[in-house]
XYZ file of C-alpha atoms in Angstrom:
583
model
C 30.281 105.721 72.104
C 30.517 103.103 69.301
C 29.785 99.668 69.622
C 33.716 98.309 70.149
C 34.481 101.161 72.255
C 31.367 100.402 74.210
C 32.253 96.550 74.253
C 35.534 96.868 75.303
C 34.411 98.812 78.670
C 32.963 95.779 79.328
C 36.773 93.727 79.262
C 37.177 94.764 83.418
C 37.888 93.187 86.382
C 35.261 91.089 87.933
C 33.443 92.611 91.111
C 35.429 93.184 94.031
C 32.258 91.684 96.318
C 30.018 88.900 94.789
C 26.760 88.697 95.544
C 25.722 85.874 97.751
C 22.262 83.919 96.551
C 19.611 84.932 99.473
C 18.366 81.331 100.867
C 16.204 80.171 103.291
C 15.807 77.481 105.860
C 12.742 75.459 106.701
C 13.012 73.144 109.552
C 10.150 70.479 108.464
C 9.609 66.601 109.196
C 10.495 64.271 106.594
C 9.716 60.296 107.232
C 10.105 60.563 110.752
C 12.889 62.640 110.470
C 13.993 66.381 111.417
C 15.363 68.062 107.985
C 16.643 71.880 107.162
C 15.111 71.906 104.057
C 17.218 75.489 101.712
C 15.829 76.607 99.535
C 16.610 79.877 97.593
C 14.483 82.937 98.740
C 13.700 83.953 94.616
C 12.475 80.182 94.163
C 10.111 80.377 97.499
C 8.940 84.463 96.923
C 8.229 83.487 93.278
C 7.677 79.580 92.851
C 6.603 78.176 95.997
C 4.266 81.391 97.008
C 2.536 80.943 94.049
C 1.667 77.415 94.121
C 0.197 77.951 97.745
C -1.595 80.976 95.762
C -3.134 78.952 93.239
C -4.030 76.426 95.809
C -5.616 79.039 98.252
C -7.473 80.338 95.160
C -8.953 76.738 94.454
C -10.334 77.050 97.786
C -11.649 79.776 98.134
C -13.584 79.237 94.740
C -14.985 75.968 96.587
C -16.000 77.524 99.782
C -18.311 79.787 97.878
C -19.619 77.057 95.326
C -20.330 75.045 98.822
C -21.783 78.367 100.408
C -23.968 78.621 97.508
C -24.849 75.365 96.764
C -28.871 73.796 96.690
C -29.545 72.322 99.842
C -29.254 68.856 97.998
C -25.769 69.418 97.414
C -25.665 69.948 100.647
C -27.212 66.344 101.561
C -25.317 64.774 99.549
C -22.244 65.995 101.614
C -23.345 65.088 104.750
C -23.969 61.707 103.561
C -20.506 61.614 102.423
C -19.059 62.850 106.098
C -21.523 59.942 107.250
C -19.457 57.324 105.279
C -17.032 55.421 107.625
C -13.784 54.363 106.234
C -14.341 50.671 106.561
C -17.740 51.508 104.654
C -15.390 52.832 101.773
C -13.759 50.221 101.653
C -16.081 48.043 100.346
C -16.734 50.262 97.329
C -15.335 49.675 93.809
C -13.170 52.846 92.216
C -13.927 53.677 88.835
C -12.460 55.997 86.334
C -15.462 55.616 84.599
C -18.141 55.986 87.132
C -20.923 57.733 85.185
C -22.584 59.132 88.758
C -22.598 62.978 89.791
C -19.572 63.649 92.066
C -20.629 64.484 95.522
C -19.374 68.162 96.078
C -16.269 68.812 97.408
C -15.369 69.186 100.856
C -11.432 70.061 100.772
C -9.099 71.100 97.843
C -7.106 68.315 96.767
C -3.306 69.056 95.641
C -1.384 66.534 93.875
C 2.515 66.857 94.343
C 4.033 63.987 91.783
C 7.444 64.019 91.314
C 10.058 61.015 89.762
C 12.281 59.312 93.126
C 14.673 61.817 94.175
C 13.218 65.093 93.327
C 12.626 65.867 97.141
C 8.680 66.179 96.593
C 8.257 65.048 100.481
C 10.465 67.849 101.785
C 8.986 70.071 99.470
C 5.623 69.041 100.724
C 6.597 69.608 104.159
C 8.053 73.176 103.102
C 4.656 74.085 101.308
C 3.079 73.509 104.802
C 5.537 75.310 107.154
C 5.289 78.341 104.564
C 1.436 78.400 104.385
C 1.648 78.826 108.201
C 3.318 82.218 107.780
C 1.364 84.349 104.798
C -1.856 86.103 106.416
C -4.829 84.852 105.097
C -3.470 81.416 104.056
C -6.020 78.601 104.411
C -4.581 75.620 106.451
C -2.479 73.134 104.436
C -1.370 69.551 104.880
C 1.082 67.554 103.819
C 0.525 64.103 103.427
C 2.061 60.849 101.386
C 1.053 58.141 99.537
C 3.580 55.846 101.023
C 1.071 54.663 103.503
C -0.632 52.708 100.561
C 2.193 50.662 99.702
C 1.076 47.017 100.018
C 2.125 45.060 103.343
C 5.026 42.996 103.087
C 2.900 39.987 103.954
C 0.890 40.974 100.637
C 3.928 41.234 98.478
C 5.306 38.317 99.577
C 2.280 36.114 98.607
C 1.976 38.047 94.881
C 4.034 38.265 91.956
C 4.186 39.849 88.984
C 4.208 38.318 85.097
C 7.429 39.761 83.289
C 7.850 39.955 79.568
C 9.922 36.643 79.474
C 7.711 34.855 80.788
C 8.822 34.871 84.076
C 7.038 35.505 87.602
C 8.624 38.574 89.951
C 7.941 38.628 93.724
C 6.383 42.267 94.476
C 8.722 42.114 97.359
C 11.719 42.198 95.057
C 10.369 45.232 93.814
C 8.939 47.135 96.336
C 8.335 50.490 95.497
C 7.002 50.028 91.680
C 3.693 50.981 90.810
C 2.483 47.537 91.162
C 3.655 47.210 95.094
C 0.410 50.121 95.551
C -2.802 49.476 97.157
C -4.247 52.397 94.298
C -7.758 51.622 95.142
C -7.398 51.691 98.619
C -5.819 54.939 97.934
C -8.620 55.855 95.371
C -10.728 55.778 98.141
C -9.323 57.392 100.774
C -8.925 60.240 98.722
C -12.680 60.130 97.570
C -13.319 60.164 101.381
C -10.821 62.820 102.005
C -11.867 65.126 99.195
C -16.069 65.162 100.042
C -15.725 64.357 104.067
C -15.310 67.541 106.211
C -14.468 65.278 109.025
C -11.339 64.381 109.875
C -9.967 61.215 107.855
C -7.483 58.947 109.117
C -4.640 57.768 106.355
C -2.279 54.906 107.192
C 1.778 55.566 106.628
C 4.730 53.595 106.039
C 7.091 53.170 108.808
C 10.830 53.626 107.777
C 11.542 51.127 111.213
C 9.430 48.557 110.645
C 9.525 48.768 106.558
C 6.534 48.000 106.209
C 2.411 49.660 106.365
C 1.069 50.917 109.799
C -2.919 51.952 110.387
C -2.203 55.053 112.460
C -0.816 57.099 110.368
C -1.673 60.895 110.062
C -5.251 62.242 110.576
C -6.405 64.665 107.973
C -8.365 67.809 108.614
C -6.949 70.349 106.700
C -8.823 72.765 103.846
C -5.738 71.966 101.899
C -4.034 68.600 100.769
C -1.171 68.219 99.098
C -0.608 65.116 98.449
C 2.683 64.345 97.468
C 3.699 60.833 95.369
C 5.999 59.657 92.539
C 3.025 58.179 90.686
C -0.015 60.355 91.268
C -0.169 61.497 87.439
C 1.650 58.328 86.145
C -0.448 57.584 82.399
C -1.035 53.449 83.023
C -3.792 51.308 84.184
C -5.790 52.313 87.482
C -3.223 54.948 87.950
C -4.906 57.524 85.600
C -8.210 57.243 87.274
C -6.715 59.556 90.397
C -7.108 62.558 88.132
C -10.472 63.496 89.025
C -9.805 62.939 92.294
C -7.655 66.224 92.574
C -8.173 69.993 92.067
C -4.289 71.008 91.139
C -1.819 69.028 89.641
C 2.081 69.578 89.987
C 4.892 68.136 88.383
C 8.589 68.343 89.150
C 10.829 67.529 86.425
C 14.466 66.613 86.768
C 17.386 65.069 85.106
C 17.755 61.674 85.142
C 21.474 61.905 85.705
C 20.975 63.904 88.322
C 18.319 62.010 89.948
C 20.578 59.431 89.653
C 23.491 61.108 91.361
C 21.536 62.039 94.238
C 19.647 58.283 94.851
C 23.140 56.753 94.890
C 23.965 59.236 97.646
C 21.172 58.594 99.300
C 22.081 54.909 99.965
C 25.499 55.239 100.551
C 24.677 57.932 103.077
C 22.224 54.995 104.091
C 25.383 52.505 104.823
C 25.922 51.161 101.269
C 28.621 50.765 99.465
C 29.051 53.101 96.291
C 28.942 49.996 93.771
C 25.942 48.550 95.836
C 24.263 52.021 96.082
C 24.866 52.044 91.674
C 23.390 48.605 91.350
C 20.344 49.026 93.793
C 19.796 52.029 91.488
C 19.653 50.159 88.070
C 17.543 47.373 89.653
C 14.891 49.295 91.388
C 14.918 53.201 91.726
C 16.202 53.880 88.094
C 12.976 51.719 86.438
C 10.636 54.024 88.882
C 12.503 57.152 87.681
C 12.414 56.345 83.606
C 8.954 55.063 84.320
C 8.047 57.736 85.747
C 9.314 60.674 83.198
C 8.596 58.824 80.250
C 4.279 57.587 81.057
C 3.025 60.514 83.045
C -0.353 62.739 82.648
C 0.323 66.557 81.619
C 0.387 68.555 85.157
C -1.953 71.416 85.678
C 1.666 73.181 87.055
C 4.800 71.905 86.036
C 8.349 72.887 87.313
C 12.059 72.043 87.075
C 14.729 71.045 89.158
C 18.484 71.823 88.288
C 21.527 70.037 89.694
C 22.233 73.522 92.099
C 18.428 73.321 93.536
C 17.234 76.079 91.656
C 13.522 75.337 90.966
C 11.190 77.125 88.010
C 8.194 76.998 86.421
C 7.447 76.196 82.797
C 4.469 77.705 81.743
C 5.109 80.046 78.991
C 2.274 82.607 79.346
C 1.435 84.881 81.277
C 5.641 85.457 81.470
C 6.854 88.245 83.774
C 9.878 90.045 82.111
C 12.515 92.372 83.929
C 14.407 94.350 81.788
C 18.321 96.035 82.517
C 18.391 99.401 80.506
C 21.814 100.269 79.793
C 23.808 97.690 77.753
C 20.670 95.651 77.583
C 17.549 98.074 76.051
C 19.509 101.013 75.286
C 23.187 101.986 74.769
C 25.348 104.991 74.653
C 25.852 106.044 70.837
C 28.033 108.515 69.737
C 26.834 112.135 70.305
C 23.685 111.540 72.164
C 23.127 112.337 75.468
C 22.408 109.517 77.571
C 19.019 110.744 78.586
C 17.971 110.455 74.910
C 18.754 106.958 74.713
C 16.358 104.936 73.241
C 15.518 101.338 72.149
C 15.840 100.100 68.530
C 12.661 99.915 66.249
C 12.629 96.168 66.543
C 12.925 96.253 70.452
C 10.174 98.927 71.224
C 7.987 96.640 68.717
C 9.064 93.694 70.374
C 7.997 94.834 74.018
C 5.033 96.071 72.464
C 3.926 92.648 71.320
C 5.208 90.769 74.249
C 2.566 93.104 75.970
C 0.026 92.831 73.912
C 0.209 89.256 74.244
C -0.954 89.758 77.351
C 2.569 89.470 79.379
C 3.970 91.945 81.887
C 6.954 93.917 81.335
C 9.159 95.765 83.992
C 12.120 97.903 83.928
C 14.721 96.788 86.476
C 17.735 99.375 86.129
C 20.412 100.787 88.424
C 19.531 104.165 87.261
C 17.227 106.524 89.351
C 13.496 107.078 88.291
C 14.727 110.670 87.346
C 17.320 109.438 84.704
C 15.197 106.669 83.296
C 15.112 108.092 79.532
C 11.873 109.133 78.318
C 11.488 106.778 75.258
C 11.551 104.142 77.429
C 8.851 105.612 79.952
C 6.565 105.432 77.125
C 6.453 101.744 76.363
C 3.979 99.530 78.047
C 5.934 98.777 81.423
C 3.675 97.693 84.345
C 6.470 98.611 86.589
C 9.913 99.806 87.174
C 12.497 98.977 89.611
C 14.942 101.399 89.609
C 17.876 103.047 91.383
C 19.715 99.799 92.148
C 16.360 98.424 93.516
C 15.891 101.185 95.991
C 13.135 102.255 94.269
C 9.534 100.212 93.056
C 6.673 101.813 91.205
C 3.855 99.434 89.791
C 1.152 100.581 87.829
C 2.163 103.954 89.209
C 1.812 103.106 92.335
C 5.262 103.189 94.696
C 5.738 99.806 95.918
C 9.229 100.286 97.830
C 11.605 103.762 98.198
C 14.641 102.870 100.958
C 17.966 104.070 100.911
C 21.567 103.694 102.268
C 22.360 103.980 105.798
C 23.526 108.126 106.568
C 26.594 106.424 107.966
C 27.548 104.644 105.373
C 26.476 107.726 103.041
C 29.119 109.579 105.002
C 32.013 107.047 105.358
C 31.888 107.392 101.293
C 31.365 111.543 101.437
C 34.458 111.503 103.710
C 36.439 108.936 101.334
C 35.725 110.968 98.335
C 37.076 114.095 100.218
C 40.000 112.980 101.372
C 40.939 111.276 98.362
C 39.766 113.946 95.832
C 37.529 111.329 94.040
C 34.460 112.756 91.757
C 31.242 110.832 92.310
C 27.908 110.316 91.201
C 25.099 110.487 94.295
C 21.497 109.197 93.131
C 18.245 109.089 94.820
C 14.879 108.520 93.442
C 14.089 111.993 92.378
C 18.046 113.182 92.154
C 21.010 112.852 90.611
C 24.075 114.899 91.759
C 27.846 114.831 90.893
C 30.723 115.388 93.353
C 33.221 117.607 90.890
C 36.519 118.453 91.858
C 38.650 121.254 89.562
C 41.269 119.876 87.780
C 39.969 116.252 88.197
C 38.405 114.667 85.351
C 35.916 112.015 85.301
C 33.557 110.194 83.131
C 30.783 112.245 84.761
C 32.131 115.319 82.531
C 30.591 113.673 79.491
C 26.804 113.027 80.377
C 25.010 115.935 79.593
C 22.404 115.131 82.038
C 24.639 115.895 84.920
C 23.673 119.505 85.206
C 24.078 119.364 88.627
C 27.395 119.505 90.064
C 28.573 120.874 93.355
C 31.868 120.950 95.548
C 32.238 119.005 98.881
C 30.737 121.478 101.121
C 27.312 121.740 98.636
C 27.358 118.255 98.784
C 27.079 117.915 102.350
C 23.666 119.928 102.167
C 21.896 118.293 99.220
C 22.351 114.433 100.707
C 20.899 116.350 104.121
C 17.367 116.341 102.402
C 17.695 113.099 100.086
C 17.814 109.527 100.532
C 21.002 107.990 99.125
C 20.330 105.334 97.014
C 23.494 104.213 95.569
C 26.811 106.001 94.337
C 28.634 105.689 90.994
C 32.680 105.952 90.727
C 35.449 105.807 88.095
C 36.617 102.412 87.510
C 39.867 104.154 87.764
C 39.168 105.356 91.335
C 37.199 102.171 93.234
C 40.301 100.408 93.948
C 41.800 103.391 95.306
C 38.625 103.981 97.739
C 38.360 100.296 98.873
C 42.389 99.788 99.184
C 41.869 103.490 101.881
C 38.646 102.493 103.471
C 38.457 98.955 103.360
C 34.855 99.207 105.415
C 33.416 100.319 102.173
C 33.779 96.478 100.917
C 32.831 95.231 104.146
C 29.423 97.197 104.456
C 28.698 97.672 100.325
C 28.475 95.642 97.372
C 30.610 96.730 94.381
C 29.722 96.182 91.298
C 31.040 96.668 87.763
C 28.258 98.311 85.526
C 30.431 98.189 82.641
C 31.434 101.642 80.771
C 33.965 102.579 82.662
C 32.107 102.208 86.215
C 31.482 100.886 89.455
C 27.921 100.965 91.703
C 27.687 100.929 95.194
C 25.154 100.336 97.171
C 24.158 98.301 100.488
C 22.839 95.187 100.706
C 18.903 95.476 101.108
C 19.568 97.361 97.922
C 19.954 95.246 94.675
C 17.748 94.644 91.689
C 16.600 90.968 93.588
C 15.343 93.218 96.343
C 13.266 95.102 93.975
C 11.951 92.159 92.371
C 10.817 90.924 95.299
C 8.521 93.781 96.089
C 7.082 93.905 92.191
C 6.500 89.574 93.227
C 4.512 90.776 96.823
C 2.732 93.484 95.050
C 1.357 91.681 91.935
C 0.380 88.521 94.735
C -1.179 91.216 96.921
C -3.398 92.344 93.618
C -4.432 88.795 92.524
C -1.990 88.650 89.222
C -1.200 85.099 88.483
C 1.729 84.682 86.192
C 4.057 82.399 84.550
C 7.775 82.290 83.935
C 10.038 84.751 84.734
C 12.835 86.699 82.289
C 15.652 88.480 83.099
C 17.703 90.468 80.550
C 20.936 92.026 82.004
C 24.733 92.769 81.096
C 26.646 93.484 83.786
C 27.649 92.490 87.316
C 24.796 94.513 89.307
C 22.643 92.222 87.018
C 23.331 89.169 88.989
C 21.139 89.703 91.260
C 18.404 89.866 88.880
C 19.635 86.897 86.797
C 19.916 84.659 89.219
C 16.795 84.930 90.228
C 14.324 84.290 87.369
C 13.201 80.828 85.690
C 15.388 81.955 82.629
C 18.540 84.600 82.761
C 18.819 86.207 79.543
C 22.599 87.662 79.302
C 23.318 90.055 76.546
C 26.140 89.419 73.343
C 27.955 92.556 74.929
C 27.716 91.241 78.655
C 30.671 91.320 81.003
C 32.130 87.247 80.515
C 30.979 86.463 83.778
C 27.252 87.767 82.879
C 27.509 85.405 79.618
C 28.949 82.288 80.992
C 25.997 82.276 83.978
C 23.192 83.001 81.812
C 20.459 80.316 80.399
C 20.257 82.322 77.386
C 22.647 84.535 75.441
C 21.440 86.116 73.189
C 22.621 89.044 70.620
C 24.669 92.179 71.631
C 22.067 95.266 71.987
C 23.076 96.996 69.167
C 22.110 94.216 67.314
C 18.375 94.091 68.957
C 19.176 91.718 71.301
C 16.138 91.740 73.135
C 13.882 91.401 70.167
C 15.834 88.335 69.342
C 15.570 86.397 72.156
C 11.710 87.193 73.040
C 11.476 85.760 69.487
C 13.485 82.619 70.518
C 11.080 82.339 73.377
C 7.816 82.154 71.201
C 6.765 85.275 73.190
C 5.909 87.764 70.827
């Protein structure tokens, strides 16, 4: 097929069922309040796992150092637990303190994020989800808040301005100046070499003001969560030794904006007094805070629909759509033979080599994957719709479609006359009728065709992965058995067709068993790519740090995507793993 007859296959209508983005809900504590904290299940399976990865890693690597340490180091830790807080207190911090560092009794996380990024819920999420993954050492969630300066301590202090001009700290509570940092140096210190339990004060959202009794600290794990934790001025930058990980959140100042201002006028103000407060208090904390801050160990974004992702460029984890995306249907060759351009297959080849990880993620089943594409450096494939996982060989995930819902489509076909294309993992067989034409008539890898009655017997020993229609004949189906667009998702996969499958079956459900398997194995890695084309793509797309949409995609595909990049034909792929600096 040429490249304007193959575009123009791509000019249908949009999917008759839209796939819904998976979420889930965390019900978590948030300054003395009950929250139900969503977040999308892609950003917690592939951002939020792996931070409690990397932190579980930290501490593991410091239980052994401690396990293995000279019985001095061991001293030197009790006499740390000895310490009392009020003992600690009389201590001076120092950035520059030249002494050995007692050894480390917890792993310290720092969670630093500008005013209205949601770091505390995301805190409190980052506990709640450490409680459920086997293996997990215990984590806690705790604030800096309970450092802030009492209000009898701001009143009495103020603060020189550029003009000239002395500022009560109580007029701007909540800058970095309205901290206690080395009272918060310190407990820190204490928390980070004490095993005992440590007692932090907290900031009471009734009283407005600093209370002793705040939480009491035992946990392996700390996160500590705070807008100013890696902010780059004064006594600020000392905390840096005084954690093990570092995480950022980045956001959009509009955005921040937008949601502060709703935060106050949910909180009883006005909208005009909710804009002010903003530009007199919580916008200088924001700015401050995303212009003068430390580089993060781990650093993420935040987009205006919640969708979190990490930035760190290397190792990336790339899933790669075949048709319409690596390969494409040229005139006179059978679709098995498809293969990549030269400038694609180098391209993967260096993206590779660079040490990133590559993985098909195609509708098609393993058996019709074409062989010049099994011979590039994938480290996985996710194939028939996602039904199907294989990692280094190894098969990850095989399900397939209820037999019911199999046979409501078996029985639609038959009474309809339809032609359709059955795939499971290992098979790949046609429903022909005489007289009735379909696309199916032009693959040459079809070789397998039977009548209704065959059919019948072959899906008896297979699993059912997904089936494959006409474009001409899915609204016909779904207008006769309107169950099939209640129980399936239909999608358009451009060419001239339409997949169905189940949900439990999409390219997101493959991805998340290629995320569980590479955790299982120990593989840390960076940010995610999708490339895709076409609607069954979506999935896929919407759940990576960048989506990567095709210059032949469906419209839809295009106006979603982070990145479009050039039509396939045109090496597409090789362009935009260019773009990325990733080859």
């Amino acid at each position: 097929m040429h490249a304007a007859q193959y575009e123009a296959c791509y000019e249908k209508p949009e999917a008759m069922v839209q796939i819904e983005v998976s979420q889930e809900t965390f019900d978590v504590e948030v300054n003395d309040q009950l929250v139900a904290a969503s977040y999308r299940t892609a950003d917690v399976e592939r951002v939020l796992l792996s931070l409690l990865d990397e932190a579980a890693r930290l501490e593991r690597e410091r239980s052994a150092r401690m396990a293995a340490s000279h019985p001095a180091a061991s001293a030197s830790e009790a006499e740390g637990s000895s310490r009392s807080a009020a003992g600690l207190q009389q201590q001076r911090f120092s950035a520059n303190a030249k002494e050995p560092a007692p050894p480390a009794a917890r792993t310290i996380v720092f969670l630093a994020a500008p005013p209205g990024a949601g770091k505390s819920t995301l805190a409190a999420v980052l506990e709640r989800l450490a409680q459920s993954q086997p293996g997990m050492p215990r984590v806690q969630a705790v604030g800096m808040d309970g450092f802030h300066h009492t209000n009898a301590y701001l009143d009495r202090h103020t603060l020189d301005c550029p003009d000239g001009k002395p500022v009560s700290l109580r007029s701007i509570k909540g800058a970095p100046e309205t901290f206690d940092v080395e009272g918060f140096a310190l407990a820190l210190h204490e928390t980070r070499v004490s095993s005992d339990p440590v007692q932090w004060p907290a900031y009471s959202r009734v009283a407005h003001d600093v209370v002793a009794d705040g939480p009491i600290v035992s946990a392996p794990i700390v996160i500590v969560e705070g807008n100013y934790l890696l902010l780059d001025e004064g006594p600020w930058r000392g905390l840096a030794e005084l954690c093990d990980l570092s995480i950022f959140v980045e956001a959009d100042e509009a955005m921040l904006r937008e949601r502060l201002v709703a935060r106050k006028v949910r909180g009883g103000l006005s909208r005009t007094e909710a804009e002010r407060f903003f530009e007199q208090s919580d916008g200088k904390n924001v700015r401050r805070v995303l212009a003068h801050r430390r580089p993060a160990d781990i650093t993420m974004t935040l987009d205006s629909s919640g969708r979190m992702r990490r930035l760190e460029a290397t190792p990336a984890l790339a899933f790669f759509d075949i048709d319409g995306t690596l390969t494409w249907a040229r005139e006179g060759e059978a679709d098995i033979d498809a293969a990549p351009t030269d400038a694609v297959r180098i391209a993967l080849e260096n993206f590779v080599a660079c040490g990133n990880l590559a993985v098909l993620c195609t509708g098609r089943p393993l058996c019709n994957v074409p062989p010049a594409l099994k011979t590039l450096p994938f480290a996985g494939m996710v194939t028939l719709a996602g039904g199907h996982v294989e990692l280094d060989g190894e098969v990850v995930r095989d399900v397939g479609m209820p037999s019911d819902v199999v046979e409501l489509l078996v029985s639609c076909c038959e009474q309809a006359r339809v032609p359709a294309y059955f795939e499971s993992s290992s098979r790949g067989v046609v429903l022909a009728w005489p007289g009735v034409f379909s696309l199916f008539d032009t693959f040459g890898e079809f070789s397998e065709r039977v009548g209704i009655e065959e059919l019948r017997g072959v899906l008896a020993g297979i699993d059912v992965g997904k089936v494959v229609f006409d474009s001409e004949h899915i609204e016909r189906l779904t207008t006769m058995a309107p169950a099939i667009t209640e129980r399936c998702s239909v999608c358009n996969i451009g060419d001239g067709l339409y997949e169905v499958t189940v949900p439990g079956i999409t390219k997101f459900d493959g991805m998340r068993s290629v995320w569980s398997a590479l955790r299982e194995r120990g593989v840390r890695i960076g940010t995610v790519y999708g490339f895709g084309d076409s609607e069954n793509d979506w999935s896929m797309l919407s759940a990576v740090d960048v989506a990567v949409a095709m210059g032949n995609a469906l419209p839809a595909v295009r106006a979603s995507a982070d990145y479009v990049t050039d039509p396939v034909w045109d090496d597409g792929v090789a362009t935009a793993l260019e773009a990325f600096g990733l080859v």
